[in-house]
Structures are given as C-alpha cells and as structure tokens.
mmCIF file of C-alpha atoms in Angstrom:
data_model
loop_
_atom_site.group_PDB
_atom_site.id
_atom_site.type_symbol
_atom_site.label_atom_id
_atom_site.label_comp_id
_atom_site.label_asym_id
_atom_site.label_seq_id
_atom_site.Cartn_x
_atom_site.Cartn_y
_atom_site.Cartn_z
ATOM 1 C CA MET A 1 101.021 5.702 129.327
ATOM 2 C CA LEU A 2 98.724 4.947 132.277
ATOM 3 C CA SER A 3 98.743 1.392 132.881
ATOM 4 C CA ASP A 4 95.139 -0.717 133.849
ATOM 5 C CA GLU A 5 95.213 0.028 137.016
ATOM 6 C CA GLN A 6 95.228 4.061 137.085
ATOM 7 C CA ILE A 7 92.733 3.758 134.824
ATOM 8 C CA LEU A 8 90.562 1.552 136.480
ATOM 9 C CA LYS A 9 91.322 3.990 139.703
ATOM 10 C CA TYR A 10 90.237 7.058 137.435
ATOM 11 C CA GLN A 11 87.361 5.119 136.342
ATOM 12 C CA THR A 12 86.449 4.450 140.256
ATOM 13 C CA LEU A 13 86.871 8.182 141.331
ATOM 14 C CA TYR A 14 85.013 9.802 137.841
ATOM 15 C CA LYS A 15 81.809 7.471 138.936
ATOM 16 C CA ASN A 16 82.536 8.296 142.413
ATOM 17 C CA HIS A 17 82.017 11.679 141.769
ATOM 18 C CA TYR A 18 79.638 12.556 138.794
ATOM 19 C CA GLY A 19 77.624 8.759 139.178
ATOM 20 C CA LYS A 20 78.408 7.987 135.862
ATOM 21 C CA GLU A 21 79.788 5.403 134.238
ATOM 22 C CA ILE A 22 82.826 5.685 131.431
ATOM 23 C CA SER A 23 84.573 3.688 129.529
ATOM 24 C CA ARG A 24 88.149 2.412 129.413
ATOM 25 C CA MET A 25 88.999 4.453 126.549
ATOM 26 C CA GLU A 26 87.436 7.817 127.479
ATOM 27 C CA ALA A 27 88.732 7.437 131.519
ATOM 28 C CA TYR A 28 92.827 6.831 129.720
ATOM 29 C CA GLU A 29 91.567 10.050 127.312
ATOM 30 C CA GLN A 30 90.934 12.307 130.169
ATOM 31 C CA GLY A 31 93.430 11.422 132.499
ATOM 32 C CA ALA A 32 96.365 11.430 129.485
ATOM 33 C CA LYS A 33 94.669 14.722 129.229
ATOM 34 C CA LEU A 34 95.346 15.856 132.863
ATOM 35 C CA ILE A 35 98.264 14.197 133.040
ATOM 36 C CA ARG A 36 99.665 16.158 129.908
ATOM 37 C CA LEU A 37 97.949 19.773 131.823
ATOM 38 C CA MET A 38 99.772 19.384 134.754
ATOM 39 C CA GLU A 39 103.195 19.200 132.950
ATOM 40 C CA LEU A 40 102.415 22.203 131.098
ATOM 41 C CA ILE A 41 101.283 24.449 134.298
ATOM 42 C CA TYR A 42 103.324 22.425 137.665
ATOM 43 C CA ARG A 43 106.978 23.866 138.547
ATOM 44 C CA PRO A 44 107.852 22.970 141.399
ATOM 45 C CA MET A 45 108.743 26.279 143.834
ATOM 46 C CA THR A 46 111.959 25.847 145.463
ATOM 47 C CA GLN A 47 112.401 26.525 149.828
ATOM 48 C CA ALA A 48 114.184 29.676 148.404
ATOM 49 C CA LYS A 49 111.009 31.448 146.153
ATOM 50 C CA TYR A 50 109.164 29.735 148.996
ATOM 51 C CA GLN A 51 110.325 32.143 151.362
ATOM 52 C CA GLN A 52 110.397 35.054 148.879
ATOM 53 C CA LEU A 53 107.328 34.629 148.248
ATOM 54 C CA GLN A 54 106.178 34.467 152.516
ATOM 55 C CA GLU A 55 108.270 38.116 152.310
ATOM 56 C CA ARG A 56 106.343 39.663 149.524
ATOM 57 C CA ARG A 57 102.616 38.187 151.353
ATOM 58 C CA ARG A 58 104.238 39.328 155.029
ATOM 59 C CA GLU A 59 105.288 43.301 153.112
ATOM 60 C CA THR A 60 102.202 43.632 150.787
ATOM 61 C CA GLY A 61 100.172 42.467 154.031
ATOM 62 C CA ASP A 62 98.296 39.134 152.226
ATOM 63 C CA THR A 63 97.324 36.445 154.906
ATOM 64 C CA TYR A 64 97.098 33.674 153.172
ATOM 65 C CA LYS A 65 97.546 30.552 154.739
ATOM 66 C CA PRO A 66 98.622 27.304 152.712
ATOM 67 C CA ASN A 67 96.614 24.745 154.073
ATOM 68 C CA LYS A 68 98.672 22.031 156.167
ATOM 69 C CA THR A 69 96.906 19.109 155.983
#
C-alpha cells in the first residue's frame, strides 16, 4: 500500500511536526489509516456541483472564499 519512500516521508513530516521519531511500522500504520480515511470521506466535486454551491452561497449571503494557493 505505501512505498518505502512514502513511509520515510511520513516519518520525516511527523518528526518535523511533533518533534518525535516514530518507527517504520508506526508510520506505515498511521499512513495507511490516513489514506483509508481519505478514501471514505473525500468525494471530488464536479464543475456543475461547484457552480450550484457558489449560487447557493450568493443566495444565502455566505461570504466564504476558498484559498487559491
């Protein structure tokens, strides 16, 4: 599921953020859980759905502006 390179990258990110090293196994398990969570909750939005959302925001006065970075 995760390559050696991805596991090492996760370990590096974890250490940089939390200041703590984790084992390869911990990194693999956490990374796999994160990927599974994203698979369960992420759904791409079509351009048509995005336009509907923007129209609904205009109608309701929602001023949320997505970050374009």
